[in-house]
Amino acid sequence: MEKMKNLFKQKADQTATEVKDLLKEHGAKKIGEVHLSQIFQGMRGITGLVYETSLLDSQEGIRFRGFSIPELQQKLPKAKGGNEPLPEGLFYLMLTGEVPSEADVQAISEEWRKRGTVPAHVYATVDALPKDAHPMTQFITAVLALQTESQFAKKYNEGMAKKDYWSYAYEDAMTLIARLPAVAAYIYRRKYKGGKTIDSDPKLDWSANFAHLLGFENEQFKELMRLYLTIHTDHEGGNVSAHTTYLVGSALSDPYLAFAAGMAGLAGPLHGLANQEVIKWIFEMQKSIGTDQPTGEQIADYVKKTLSEGKVVPGYGHAVLRKTDPRFSAQAEFAKKHCPHDPIVQTVTKIYETVPPILQSLGKIKNPWPNVDAHSGALLVHYGMKEYEYYTVLFGVSRALGVLAGLLWARGLGFPLERPKSVTVESVKKWLKGDDQIWGD
Ligand code: AMX
């Protein structure tokens, strides 16, 4: 797999030269204004990062290196007999900016297969946790246990030169991604299937093998995994998991440490945990109403009850998006094709018809439309994966591809330690009285 590594290096060097030139000429140009309110509101709308692998448009949704999800479904190589893109191909695209050939994608599958054996101490570390520990806690612990294998940390300790950072970060990212399905499946089998694990199948691609390791042999589920692991990879650089990985990586913490930190962010209910919260909320609604086929009216009443209790409606709203998330639409298309008659899928569709006008009527929510998490659970339940506490781990396995490709670009471009300025409320009050010193140099 030297081709992908060499191509990435070539592209990163080329971009680094372009960045140097453009900063020399235009570095002093202003790109916008920051309002006082923004620093109190999660830095919304402040552009402060460069992140190469994907870009989010508030109306159109995510594009990976310029390609929308339907375009990826068309252009990226697929498994034999399959229709969904292989995430291996998206990783190649995010890393190099080029659409891979079938052979490129097969070479990645093969490389991840070769690197996929998980050291025994990682399983022993997970086993030290109680089985009822949340799957994300077990997953993050396992990633930290995998860190003992970091080439980046080893070489840094031996006195690695700056120009080599990208190379060992690349080696770590490839090995980490290769091992995640086995680690994630171990957690699933340990927690829900009595600890009976399954051996890898070397004939399968990364996603299909993950499905197999989890214990799901249905071909449609394997297709779902290819789609799921593709669409959850990346959502530009400012979301909590991507930004955390990028920030921690900027301290030259190795890719394992940076990714573990990013996963701790993904485990938050306003971010990746919404994946489990949606289906939990639907199950609770079914129980409360006493049917698995609620009417639009019953759903509307339940939504109002949720809001009146001061809770959010999970799966709806977004910090940047202002339209239906194309990742929701891709899953809705999959459901339409493979399981349109399942009551849980029909309920998700009815929720989609019911929730936006209610949220809109509150007047304060900037985006009443569904995000990626509004649909994923229903599909997983359809194929028999009902253990919703586990869903965010699937999200995490996918997210590794995006945030690690993003991290490699940061090392490839030689980005420095991230260190924004912060202020106190007291200093803001002083500034309002005319003291400009608070903003620093
Ligand atoms: N249900 C109820 N209230 C909501 C809401 C929802 N789905 N979405 C936003 N709001 C509320 C906010 O809590 C906020 O209320 P407040 O002013 O009383 O504090 C107000 O509407 C304005 O919020 P916003 O500017 O529209 O959104 P935001 O950028 O602050 O937050 C998000 C974005 C995703 C955290 C929010 O929409 C939310 O909590 N959604 C539900 C959880 C969810 O689905 N998260 C997954 C996001 C995708 C992902 O990362 N996986």
CSV table of C-alpha atoms and ligand atoms in Angstrom, one decimal:
chain,number,residue,atom,x,y,z
A,1,MET,CA,0.0,0.0,0.0
A,2,GLU,CA,3.0,2.3,-0.6
A,3,LYS,CA,1.0,3.9,-3.4
A,4,MET,CA,-1.5,5.6,-1.2
A,5,LYS,CA,1.2,6.7,1.3
A,6,ASN,CA,3.4,8.2,-1.5
A,7,LEU,CA,0.5,9.9,-3.2
A,8,PHE,CA,-0.6,11.4,0.1
A,9,LYS,CA,2.9,12.7,0.8
A,10,GLN,CA,3.1,14.2,-2.7
A,11,LYS,CA,-0.3,15.9,-2.3
A,12,ALA,CA,0.6,17.2,1.1
A,13,ASP,CA,3.9,18.6,0.0
A,14,GLN,CA,2.2,20.3,-3.0
A,15,THR,CA,-0.5,21.8,-0.8
A,16,ALA,CA,2.1,22.9,1.8
A,17,THR,CA,3.9,24.9,-0.9
A,18,GLU,CA,0.7,26.4,-2.0
A,19,VAL,CA,-0.2,27.3,1.6
A,20,LYS,CA,3.2,28.9,2.1
A,21,ASP,CA,2.8,31.0,-1.0
A,22,LEU,CA,-0.7,32.1,-0.3
A,23,LEU,CA,0.1,33.0,3.2
A,24,LYS,CA,3.1,35.1,2.0
A,25,GLU,CA,0.8,37.0,-0.3
A,26,HIS,CA,-2.5,37.1,1.5
A,27,GLY,CA,-1.8,36.2,5.1
A,28,ALA,CA,-2.9,39.5,6.5
A,29,LYS,CA,-6.3,39.5,4.8
A,30,LYS,CA,-9.3,39.6,7.1
A,31,ILE,CA,-11.7,36.7,6.7
A,32,GLY,CA,-14.5,38.0,8.8
A,33,GLU,CA,-15.6,39.6,12.1
A,34,VAL,CA,-16.2,38.0,15.4
A,35,HIS,CA,-19.2,39.2,17.5
A,36,LEU,CA,-19.1,39.1,21.3
A,37,SER,CA,-22.1,36.8,21.3
A,38,GLN,CA,-20.2,34.1,19.3
A,39,ILE,CA,-17.6,33.5,22.0
A,40,PHE,CA,-20.4,32.8,24.5
A,41,GLN,CA,-22.2,30.5,22.0
A,42,GLY,CA,-19.8,27.7,21.2
A,43,MET,CA,-17.9,29.7,18.6
A,44,ARG,CA,-20.6,29.1,16.0
A,45,GLY,CA,-19.8,30.7,12.7
A,46,ILE,CA,-16.1,31.5,13.6
A,47,THR,CA,-13.8,30.1,10.9
A,48,GLY,CA,-10.7,28.9,12.8
A,49,LEU,CA,-9.5,25.7,11.3
A,50,VAL,CA,-8.2,24.2,8.0
A,51,TYR,CA,-9.5,20.7,7.5
A,52,GLU,CA,-9.0,19.1,4.0
A,53,THR,CA,-11.1,16.0,3.9
A,54,SER,CA,-14.6,17.3,3.8
A,55,LEU,CA,-16.6,20.5,3.7
A,56,LEU,CA,-20.1,21.2,5.1
A,57,ASP,CA,-22.6,23.5,3.4
A,58,SER,CA,-25.5,24.5,5.6
A,59,GLN,CA,-28.1,24.0,2.8
A,60,GLU,CA,-26.6,21.1,0.9
A,61,GLY,CA,-24.9,19.1,3.6
A,62,ILE,CA,-21.6,17.3,3.5
A,63,ARG,CA,-19.2,16.9,0.5
A,64,PHE,CA,-16.2,14.7,0.8
A,65,ARG,CA,-13.4,16.2,-1.4
A,66,GLY,CA,-16.2,17.9,-3.4
A,67,PHE,CA,-18.4,14.8,-3.8
A,68,SER,CA,-21.9,14.5,-2.3
A,69,ILE,CA,-23.1,11.2,-0.8
A,70,PRO,CA,-25.1,10.2,-4.0
A,71,GLU,CA,-21.9,11.0,-6.0
A,72,LEU,CA,-19.9,8.8,-3.7
A,73,GLN,CA,-22.4,6.0,-4.1
A,74,GLN,CA,-21.9,6.3,-7.9
A,75,LYS,CA,-18.2,6.9,-8.1
A,76,LEU,CA,-16.5,4.8,-5.4
A,77,PRO,CA,-15.7,1.1,-5.9
A,78,LYS,CA,-18.2,-1.4,-4.5
A,79,ALA,CA,-18.1,-5.0,-3.2
A,80,LYS,CA,-18.8,-7.7,-5.8
A,81,GLY,CA,-22.6,-7.8,-6.2
A,82,GLY,CA,-23.0,-4.7,-3.9
A,83,ASN,CA,-24.4,-1.2,-4.6
A,84,GLU,CA,-23.0,0.7,-1.7
A,85,PRO,CA,-19.5,2.3,-1.7
A,86,LEU,CA,-16.7,0.7,0.2
A,87,PRO,CA,-15.4,3.0,3.0
A,88,GLU,CA,-11.9,2.0,2.0
A,89,GLY,CA,-12.4,4.0,-1.1
A,90,LEU,CA,-13.6,7.0,0.8
A,91,PHE,CA,-10.5,6.9,3.0
A,92,TYR,CA,-8.3,6.9,-0.1
A,93,LEU,CA,-10.3,9.9,-1.5
A,94,MET,CA,-10.1,11.9,1.8
A,95,LEU,CA,-6.4,11.2,2.1
A,96,THR,CA,-5.3,11.8,-1.5
A,97,GLY,CA,-8.1,13.9,-3.1
A,98,GLU,CA,-8.3,11.3,-5.9
A,99,VAL,CA,-11.0,8.7,-6.6
A,100,PRO,CA,-9.5,5.3,-6.2
A,101,SER,CA,-9.6,2.4,-8.6
A,102,GLU,CA,-11.0,-1.1,-7.7
A,103,ALA,CA,-7.3,-2.2,-7.3
A,104,ASP,CA,-6.5,0.7,-4.9
A,105,VAL,CA,-9.5,-0.2,-2.8
A,106,GLN,CA,-8.6,-3.9,-2.7
A,107,ALA,CA,-5.1,-3.0,-1.7
A,108,ILE,CA,-6.4,-1.1,1.3
A,109,SER,CA,-8.7,-3.9,2.3
A,110,GLU,CA,-5.7,-6.2,2.1
A,111,GLU,CA,-3.4,-3.8,4.1
A,112,TRP,CA,-6.0,-3.5,6.9
A,113,ARG,CA,-6.4,-7.3,6.9
A,114,LYS,CA,-2.7,-7.7,7.4
A,115,ARG,CA,-2.5,-5.2,10.2
A,116,GLY,CA,-5.7,-6.3,11.9
A,117,THR,CA,-4.5,-8.6,14.6
A,118,VAL,CA,-5.2,-7.1,18.0
A,119,PRO,CA,-2.6,-7.6,20.8
A,120,ALA,CA,-3.9,-9.8,23.6
A,121,HIS,CA,-3.4,-7.2,26.3
A,122,VAL,CA,-6.1,-5.0,24.6
A,123,TYR,CA,-8.7,-7.7,25.2
A,124,ALA,CA,-7.4,-8.2,28.8
A,125,THR,CA,-7.8,-4.5,29.4
A,126,VAL,CA,-11.4,-4.5,28.2
A,127,ASP,CA,-12.1,-7.6,30.3
A,128,ALA,CA,-11.0,-5.6,33.4
A,129,LEU,CA,-14.0,-3.4,33.0
A,130,PRO,CA,-17.4,-4.5,34.3
A,131,LYS,CA,-19.6,-5.8,31.4
A,132,ASP,CA,-22.2,-3.2,32.1
A,133,ALA,CA,-19.7,-0.4,31.4
A,134,HIS,CA,-21.1,1.6,28.5
A,135,PRO,CA,-19.8,0.3,25.2
A,136,MET,CA,-18.2,3.7,24.4
A,137,THR,CA,-16.3,3.5,27.7
A,138,GLN,CA,-15.0,0.0,26.7
A,139,PHE,CA,-14.2,1.3,23.2
A,140,ILE,CA,-12.2,4.3,24.4
A,141,THR,CA,-10.4,2.1,26.9
A,142,ALA,CA,-9.5,-0.4,24.1
A,143,VAL,CA,-8.2,2.4,21.9
A,144,LEU,CA,-6.0,3.6,24.7
A,145,ALA,CA,-4.7,0.0,25.3
A,146,LEU,CA,-3.9,-0.2,21.5
A,147,GLN,CA,-1.7,2.9,22.0
A,148,THR,CA,1.1,0.8,23.3
A,149,GLU,CA,1.7,-0.1,19.6
A,150,SER,CA,2.2,3.5,18.5
A,151,GLN,CA,5.1,3.9,16.2
A,152,PHE,CA,4.7,7.7,16.4
A,153,ALA,CA,5.2,7.7,20.2
A,154,LYS,CA,8.1,5.3,19.9
A,155,LYS,CA,9.9,7.3,17.2
A,156,TYR,CA,9.2,10.6,19.0
A,157,ASN,CA,10.8,9.2,22.1
A,158,GLU,CA,13.8,8.1,20.1
A,159,GLY,CA,14.2,11.7,18.7
A,160,MET,CA,12.2,11.7,15.5
A,161,ALA,CA,12.7,14.7,13.1
A,162,LYS,CA,9.7,17.0,12.4
A,163,LYS,CA,9.8,16.0,8.7
A,164,ASP,CA,9.0,12.4,9.7
A,165,TYR,CA,5.9,13.1,11.8
A,166,TRP,CA,3.5,12.5,9.0
A,167,SER,CA,5.0,9.1,8.1
A,168,TYR,CA,4.7,7.5,11.6
A,169,ALA,CA,1.3,9.2,12.1
A,170,TYR,CA,0.3,7.5,8.8
A,171,GLU,CA,1.5,4.1,10.1
A,172,ASP,CA,-0.4,4.5,13.3
A,173,ALA,CA,-3.6,5.6,11.6
A,174,MET,CA,-3.5,2.6,9.2
A,175,THR,CA,-2.9,0.1,12.0
A,176,LEU,CA,-5.5,1.7,14.3
A,177,ILE,CA,-8.2,1.6,11.6
A,178,ALA,CA,-7.3,-2.0,10.8
A,179,ARG,CA,-7.8,-3.1,14.4
A,180,LEU,CA,-11.0,-1.2,15.2
A,181,PRO,CA,-13.5,-3.7,13.8
A,182,ALA,CA,-12.1,-6.6,15.9
A,183,VAL,CA,-11.9,-4.4,19.0
A,184,ALA,CA,-15.4,-3.1,18.5
A,185,ALA,CA,-16.9,-6.5,17.8
A,186,TYR,CA,-15.2,-7.9,20.9
A,187,ILE,CA,-17.0,-5.4,23.0
A,188,TYR,CA,-20.3,-6.3,21.3
A,189,ARG,CA,-19.9,-10.0,21.7
A,190,ARG,CA,-18.6,-9.6,25.3
A,191,LYS,CA,-21.5,-7.4,26.4
A,192,TYR,CA,-24.4,-9.0,24.5
A,193,LYS,CA,-23.4,-12.4,23.2
A,194,GLY,CA,-21.9,-14.2,26.2
A,195,GLY,CA,-18.3,-13.4,25.1
A,196,LYS,CA,-18.4,-15.9,22.2
A,197,THR,CA,-16.1,-14.2,19.6
A,198,ILE,CA,-15.9,-14.9,15.9
A,199,ASP,CA,-12.7,-15.1,13.8
A,200,SER,CA,-12.1,-12.7,10.9
A,201,ASP,CA,-13.0,-13.8,7.4
A,202,PRO,CA,-10.0,-12.8,5.2
A,203,LYS,CA,-12.2,-12.9,2.0
A,204,LEU,CA,-14.3,-10.0,3.2
A,205,ASP,CA,-13.9,-6.2,2.8
A,206,TRP,CA,-13.5,-4.1,6.0
A,207,SER,CA,-17.2,-3.4,6.5
A,208,ALA,CA,-18.5,-6.9,5.7
A,209,ASN,CA,-15.8,-8.4,8.0
A,210,PHE,CA,-16.9,-6.1,10.7
A,211,ALA,CA,-20.5,-7.3,10.3
A,212,HIS,CA,-19.3,-10.9,10.3
A,213,LEU,CA,-17.2,-10.3,13.5
A,214,LEU,CA,-20.3,-8.8,15.1
A,215,GLY,CA,-22.2,-12.0,14.2
A,216,PHE,CA,-24.4,-10.7,11.3
A,217,GLU,CA,-24.2,-12.7,8.1
A,218,ASN,CA,-27.1,-11.2,6.3
A,219,GLU,CA,-25.9,-9.7,2.9
A,220,GLN,CA,-28.2,-6.7,3.2
A,221,PHE,CA,-26.8,-5.9,6.7
A,222,LYS,CA,-23.3,-6.1,5.2
A,223,GLU,CA,-24.4,-3.5,2.6
A,224,LEU,CA,-25.9,-1.4,5.3
A,225,MET,CA,-22.6,-1.5,7.1
A,226,ARG,CA,-20.8,-0.3,4.0
A,227,LEU,CA,-23.2,2.6,3.7
A,228,TYR,CA,-23.2,3.3,7.4
A,229,LEU,CA,-19.4,3.2,7.7
A,230,THR,CA,-19.1,5.5,4.7
A,231,ILE,CA,-21.6,8.2,5.7
A,232,HIS,CA,-20.5,8.6,9.3
A,233,THR,CA,-16.8,9.1,8.5
A,234,ASP,CA,-16.5,12.9,8.4
A,235,HIS,CA,-18.4,16.1,8.8
A,236,GLU,CA,-15.7,18.8,8.3
A,237,GLY,CA,-13.4,19.9,11.1
A,238,GLY,CA,-15.3,21.8,13.7
A,239,ASN,CA,-17.6,19.0,15.1
A,240,VAL,CA,-16.7,17.7,18.5
A,241,SER,CA,-15.0,14.4,17.5
A,242,ALA,CA,-13.1,15.8,14.6
A,243,HIS,CA,-12.0,19.0,16.3
A,244,THR,CA,-11.0,17.1,19.5
A,245,THR,CA,-8.9,14.6,17.5
A,246,TYR,CA,-7.3,17.5,15.6
A,247,LEU,CA,-6.7,19.6,18.8
A,248,VAL,CA,-5.1,16.7,20.8
A,249,GLY,CA,-3.1,15.7,17.8
A,250,SER,CA,-1.7,19.3,17.6
A,251,ALA,CA,0.1,18.6,20.9
A,252,LEU,CA,1.8,15.8,19.0
A,253,SER,CA,-0.1,13.2,21.0
A,254,ASP,CA,0.0,10.2,18.8
A,255,PRO,CA,-3.0,9.2,16.6
A,256,TYR,CA,-4.2,6.6,19.2
A,257,LEU,CA,-4.4,9.2,22.0
A,258,ALA,CA,-5.9,11.8,19.7
A,259,PHE,CA,-8.5,9.4,18.4
A,260,ALA,CA,-9.4,8.2,22.0
A,261,ALA,CA,-10.0,11.9,23.0
A,262,GLY,CA,-12.2,12.4,19.9
A,263,MET,CA,-14.2,9.3,20.8
A,264,ALA,CA,-14.8,10.7,24.3
A,265,GLY,CA,-16.4,13.7,22.6
A,266,LEU,CA,-18.4,11.4,20.2
A,267,ALA,CA,-19.8,9.8,23.4
A,268,GLY,CA,-21.7,13.0,24.3
A,269,PRO,CA,-25.5,13.0,23.8
A,270,LEU,CA,-25.5,16.2,21.8
A,271,HIS,CA,-23.0,14.5,19.3
A,272,GLY,CA,-22.6,10.8,18.6
A,273,LEU,CA,-24.7,9.4,21.5
A,274,ALA,CA,-27.7,10.8,19.7
A,275,ASN,CA,-27.3,7.6,17.6
A,276,GLN,CA,-28.6,5.6,20.6
A,277,GLU,CA,-30.8,8.3,22.0
A,278,VAL,CA,-33.1,8.3,19.0
A,279,ILE,CA,-34.1,4.7,19.1
A,280,LYS,CA,-34.3,4.8,22.9
A,281,TRP,CA,-36.7,7.7,22.5
A,282,ILE,CA,-38.7,5.7,19.9
A,283,PHE,CA,-38.9,2.6,22.1
A,284,GLU,CA,-40.0,4.7,25.0
A,285,MET,CA,-42.7,6.4,22.8
A,286,GLN,CA,-43.9,3.0,21.6
A,287,LYS,CA,-44.2,1.8,25.2
A,288,SER,CA,-45.9,4.9,26.5
A,289,ILE,CA,-48.5,4.9,23.6
A,290,GLY,CA,-48.8,1.1,23.7
A,291,THR,CA,-48.2,0.5,20.0
A,292,ASP,CA,-45.3,0.0,17.5
A,293,GLN,CA,-47.3,1.8,14.9
A,294,PRO,CA,-48.2,5.2,16.3
A,295,THR,CA,-50.2,7.7,14.3
A,296,GLY,CA,-48.9,11.1,13.4
A,297,GLU,CA,-51.2,12.6,16.1
A,298,GLN,CA,-49.8,10.3,18.8
A,299,ILE,CA,-46.3,11.1,17.7
A,300,ALA,CA,-47.0,14.9,17.8
A,301,ASP,CA,-48.4,14.5,21.4
A,302,TYR,CA,-45.3,12.6,22.4
A,303,VAL,CA,-42.9,15.2,20.9
A,304,LYS,CA,-44.8,18.0,22.8
A,305,LYS,CA,-44.5,15.9,26.0
A,306,THR,CA,-40.7,15.5,25.4
A,307,LEU,CA,-40.3,19.3,24.9
A,308,SER,CA,-42.5,20.1,27.9
A,309,GLU,CA,-40.2,18.0,30.1
A,310,GLY,CA,-37.3,20.3,29.0
A,311,LYS,CA,-35.6,17.6,26.8
A,312,VAL,CA,-34.4,17.8,23.2
A,313,VAL,CA,-36.0,15.7,20.5
A,314,PRO,CA,-33.0,13.5,19.6
A,315,GLY,CA,-32.0,13.2,15.9
A,316,TYR,CA,-33.4,16.7,15.0
A,317,GLY,CA,-31.4,20.0,14.8
A,318,HIS,CA,-27.8,20.7,13.9
A,319,ALA,CA,-25.2,23.3,14.7
A,320,VAL,CA,-24.5,24.0,11.0
A,321,LEU,CA,-27.0,22.2,8.8
A,322,ARG,CA,-30.2,24.1,7.9
A,323,LYS,CA,-31.9,21.4,5.8
A,324,THR,CA,-32.6,17.6,6.0
A,325,ASP,CA,-29.2,15.9,6.4
A,326,PRO,CA,-28.3,14.0,3.2
A,327,ARG,CA,-26.9,11.3,5.5
A,328,PHE,CA,-30.5,10.9,6.8
A,329,SER,CA,-31.8,10.8,3.2
A,330,ALA,CA,-29.2,8.2,2.1
A,331,GLN,CA,-30.5,5.9,4.9
A,332,ALA,CA,-34.1,6.7,4.1
A,333,GLU,CA,-33.4,5.6,0.5
A,334,PHE,CA,-31.7,2.4,1.7
A,335,ALA,CA,-34.8,1.7,3.9
A,336,LYS,CA,-37.2,2.4,1.0
A,337,LYS,CA,-35.3,-0.1,-1.1
A,338,HIS,CA,-34.8,-2.9,1.4
A,339,CYS,CA,-37.3,-2.7,4.2
A,340,PRO,CA,-40.1,-0.2,3.5
A,341,HIS,CA,-42.8,-2.1,5.4
A,342,ASP,CA,-41.0,-2.5,8.7
A,343,PRO,CA,-43.1,-0.6,11.3
A,344,ILE,CA,-40.0,1.0,12.9
A,345,VAL,CA,-39.0,2.4,9.5
A,346,GLN,CA,-42.5,3.7,8.9
A,347,THR,CA,-42.4,5.3,12.4
A,348,VAL,CA,-39.2,7.1,11.5
A,349,THR,CA,-40.9,8.4,8.3
A,350,LYS,CA,-43.9,9.6,10.3
A,351,ILE,CA,-41.6,11.3,12.8
A,352,TYR,CA,-40.0,13.1,9.9
A,353,GLU,CA,-43.4,14.3,8.8
A,354,THR,CA,-44.4,15.4,12.3
A,355,VAL,CA,-41.4,16.8,14.1
A,356,PRO,CA,-40.1,19.7,11.9
A,357,PRO,CA,-43.3,21.9,12.1
A,358,ILE,CA,-43.5,21.4,15.8
A,359,LEU,CA,-39.8,22.4,16.3
A,360,GLN,CA,-40.3,25.3,13.9
A,361,SER,CA,-43.3,26.6,15.8
A,362,LEU,CA,-41.1,27.1,18.9
A,363,GLY,CA,-39.3,29.9,17.1
A,364,LYS,CA,-35.9,29.3,18.6
A,365,ILE,CA,-34.5,26.2,16.9
A,366,LYS,CA,-32.3,27.1,13.9
A,367,ASN,CA,-32.7,23.8,12.2
A,368,PRO,CA,-35.9,21.7,12.7
A,369,TRP,CA,-34.8,19.0,10.2
A,370,PRO,CA,-33.4,15.5,10.9
A,371,ASN,CA,-29.7,14.8,11.2
A,372,VAL,CA,-27.8,11.5,10.5
A,373,ASP,CA,-28.9,10.0,13.8
A,374,ALA,CA,-32.6,10.2,13.2
A,375,HIS,CA,-32.6,7.1,10.9
A,376,SER,CA,-29.6,4.9,11.7
A,377,GLY,CA,-31.2,3.1,14.7
A,378,ALA,CA,-34.3,2.0,12.8
A,379,LEU,CA,-32.2,0.2,10.2
A,380,LEU,CA,-30.0,-1.5,12.8
A,381,VAL,CA,-33.1,-2.7,14.6
A,382,HIS,CA,-34.6,-4.0,11.4
A,383,TYR,CA,-31.6,-6.3,10.9
A,384,GLY,CA,-31.7,-7.5,14.5
A,385,MET,CA,-29.2,-5.2,16.3
A,386,LYS,CA,-31.4,-3.9,19.0
A,387,GLU,CA,-28.7,-3.2,21.6
A,388,TYR,CA,-28.9,0.6,21.1
A,389,GLU,CA,-26.3,1.4,23.7
A,390,TYR,CA,-23.8,0.0,21.2
A,391,TYR,CA,-24.7,2.2,18.3
A,392,THR,CA,-22.2,5.0,19.0
A,393,VAL,CA,-19.4,2.5,18.8
A,394,LEU,CA,-20.4,1.8,15.1
A,395,PHE,CA,-20.3,5.6,14.6
A,396,GLY,CA,-16.9,5.7,16.2
A,397,VAL,CA,-15.4,3.0,13.9
A,398,SER,CA,-16.6,4.9,10.9
A,399,ARG,CA,-15.5,8.3,12.3
A,400,ALA,CA,-12.0,7.0,12.6
A,401,LEU,CA,-11.6,7.2,8.8
A,402,GLY,CA,-12.4,10.9,8.6
A,403,VAL,CA,-10.7,12.2,11.8
A,404,LEU,CA,-7.6,10.2,11.2
A,405,ALA,CA,-7.3,11.3,7.6
A,406,GLY,CA,-7.9,14.9,8.9
A,407,LEU,CA,-5.1,14.4,11.5
A,408,LEU,CA,-2.7,13.1,8.8
A,409,TRP,CA,-3.4,16.2,6.8
A,410,ALA,CA,-2.6,18.4,9.8
A,411,ARG,CA,0.8,16.5,10.2
A,412,GLY,CA,1.4,16.5,6.5
A,413,LEU,CA,1.0,20.3,6.3
A,414,GLY,CA,3.0,20.7,9.5
A,415,PHE,CA,0.3,22.5,11.4
A,416,PRO,CA,1.3,23.9,14.8
A,417,LEU,CA,-0.1,23.5,18.3
A,418,GLU,CA,-3.6,24.8,18.5
A,419,ARG,CA,-4.0,27.5,21.1
A,420,PRO,CA,-6.9,30.0,20.8
A,421,LYS,CA,-7.2,32.9,23.2
A,422,SER,CA,-9.8,32.9,25.9
A,423,VAL,CA,-11.2,35.7,28.1
A,424,THR,CA,-13.1,36.0,31.4
A,425,VAL,CA,-16.5,37.6,31.8
A,426,GLU,CA,-14.8,40.1,34.1
A,427,SER,CA,-12.4,41.0,31.3
A,428,VAL,CA,-15.2,41.4,28.8
A,429,LYS,CA,-16.9,43.8,31.2
A,430,LYS,CA,-13.6,45.8,31.3
A,431,TRP,CA,-13.4,45.8,27.5
A,432,LEU,CA,-17.0,47.2,27.4
A,433,LYS,CA,-15.7,50.1,29.6
A,434,GLY,CA,-13.0,50.8,27.1
A,435,ASP,CA,-10.1,48.5,28.0
A,436,ASP,CA,-8.8,46.9,24.7
A,437,GLN,CA,-6.1,44.9,26.4
A,438,ILE,CA,-8.2,41.8,26.9
A,439,TRP,CA,-7.8,40.5,23.4
A,440,GLY,CA,-4.1,40.1,23.8
A,441,ASP,CA,-1.6,40.8,21.0
B,1,AMX,N1,-35.1,19.5,20.4
B,1,AMX,C1,-35.4,20.4,21.2
B,1,AMX,N2,-34.8,21.6,21.3
B,1,AMX,C2,-33.8,21.8,20.4
B,1,AMX,C3,-33.5,20.9,19.5
B,1,AMX,C4,-34.2,19.6,19.4
B,1,AMX,N3,-33.9,18.7,18.6
B,1,AMX,N4,-32.5,21.4,18.7
B,1,AMX,C5,-32.1,22.6,19.2
B,1,AMX,N5,-33.0,22.8,20.3
B,1,AMX,C6,-32.9,24.0,21.1
B,1,AMX,C7,-31.6,24.2,21.8
B,1,AMX,O1,-31.5,23.3,22.9
B,1,AMX,C8,-31.5,25.6,22.1
B,1,AMX,O2,-32.4,25.8,23.2
B,1,AMX,P1,-32.0,26.9,24.4
B,1,AMX,O3,-31.8,28.2,23.6
B,1,AMX,O4,-33.2,26.9,25.3
B,1,AMX,O5,-30.7,26.5,25.0
B,1,AMX,C9,-32.2,26.3,20.9
B,1,AMX,O6,-33.0,25.2,20.4
B,1,AMX,C10,-31.3,26.8,19.8
B,1,AMX,O7,-30.4,25.7,19.4
B,1,AMX,P2,-29.8,25.7,18.0
B,1,AMX,O8,-29.0,27.0,17.8
B,1,AMX,O9,-30.9,25.5,17.0
B,1,AMX,O10,-28.9,24.4,18.0
B,1,AMX,P3,-27.4,24.2,18.6
B,1,AMX,O11,-26.5,24.6,17.5
B,1,AMX,O12,-27.2,24.9,19.9
B,1,AMX,O13,-27.4,22.7,18.9
B,1,AMX,C11,-27.7,20.4,18.5
B,1,AMX,C12,-27.3,21.7,17.9
B,1,AMX,C13,-27.5,19.3,17.5
B,1,AMX,C14,-26.9,20.1,19.7
B,1,AMX,C15,-29.2,20.5,18.9
B,1,AMX,O14,-30.0,20.7,17.7
B,1,AMX,C16,-29.7,19.2,19.6
B,1,AMX,O15,-29.6,19.2,20.8
B,1,AMX,N6,-30.3,18.2,18.9
B,1,AMX,C17,-30.8,17.0,19.5
B,1,AMX,C18,-29.6,16.1,19.7
B,1,AMX,C19,-29.0,15.5,18.4
B,1,AMX,O16,-29.7,15.0,17.6
B,1,AMX,N7,-27.7,15.5,18.3
B,1,AMX,C20,-27.0,15.0,17.2
B,1,AMX,C21,-26.4,16.0,16.2
B,1,AMX,C22,-25.6,15.3,15.1
B,1,AMX,C23,-24.4,14.6,15.6
B,1,AMX,O17,-23.4,15.2,16.0
B,1,AMX,N8,-24.4,13.3,15.5
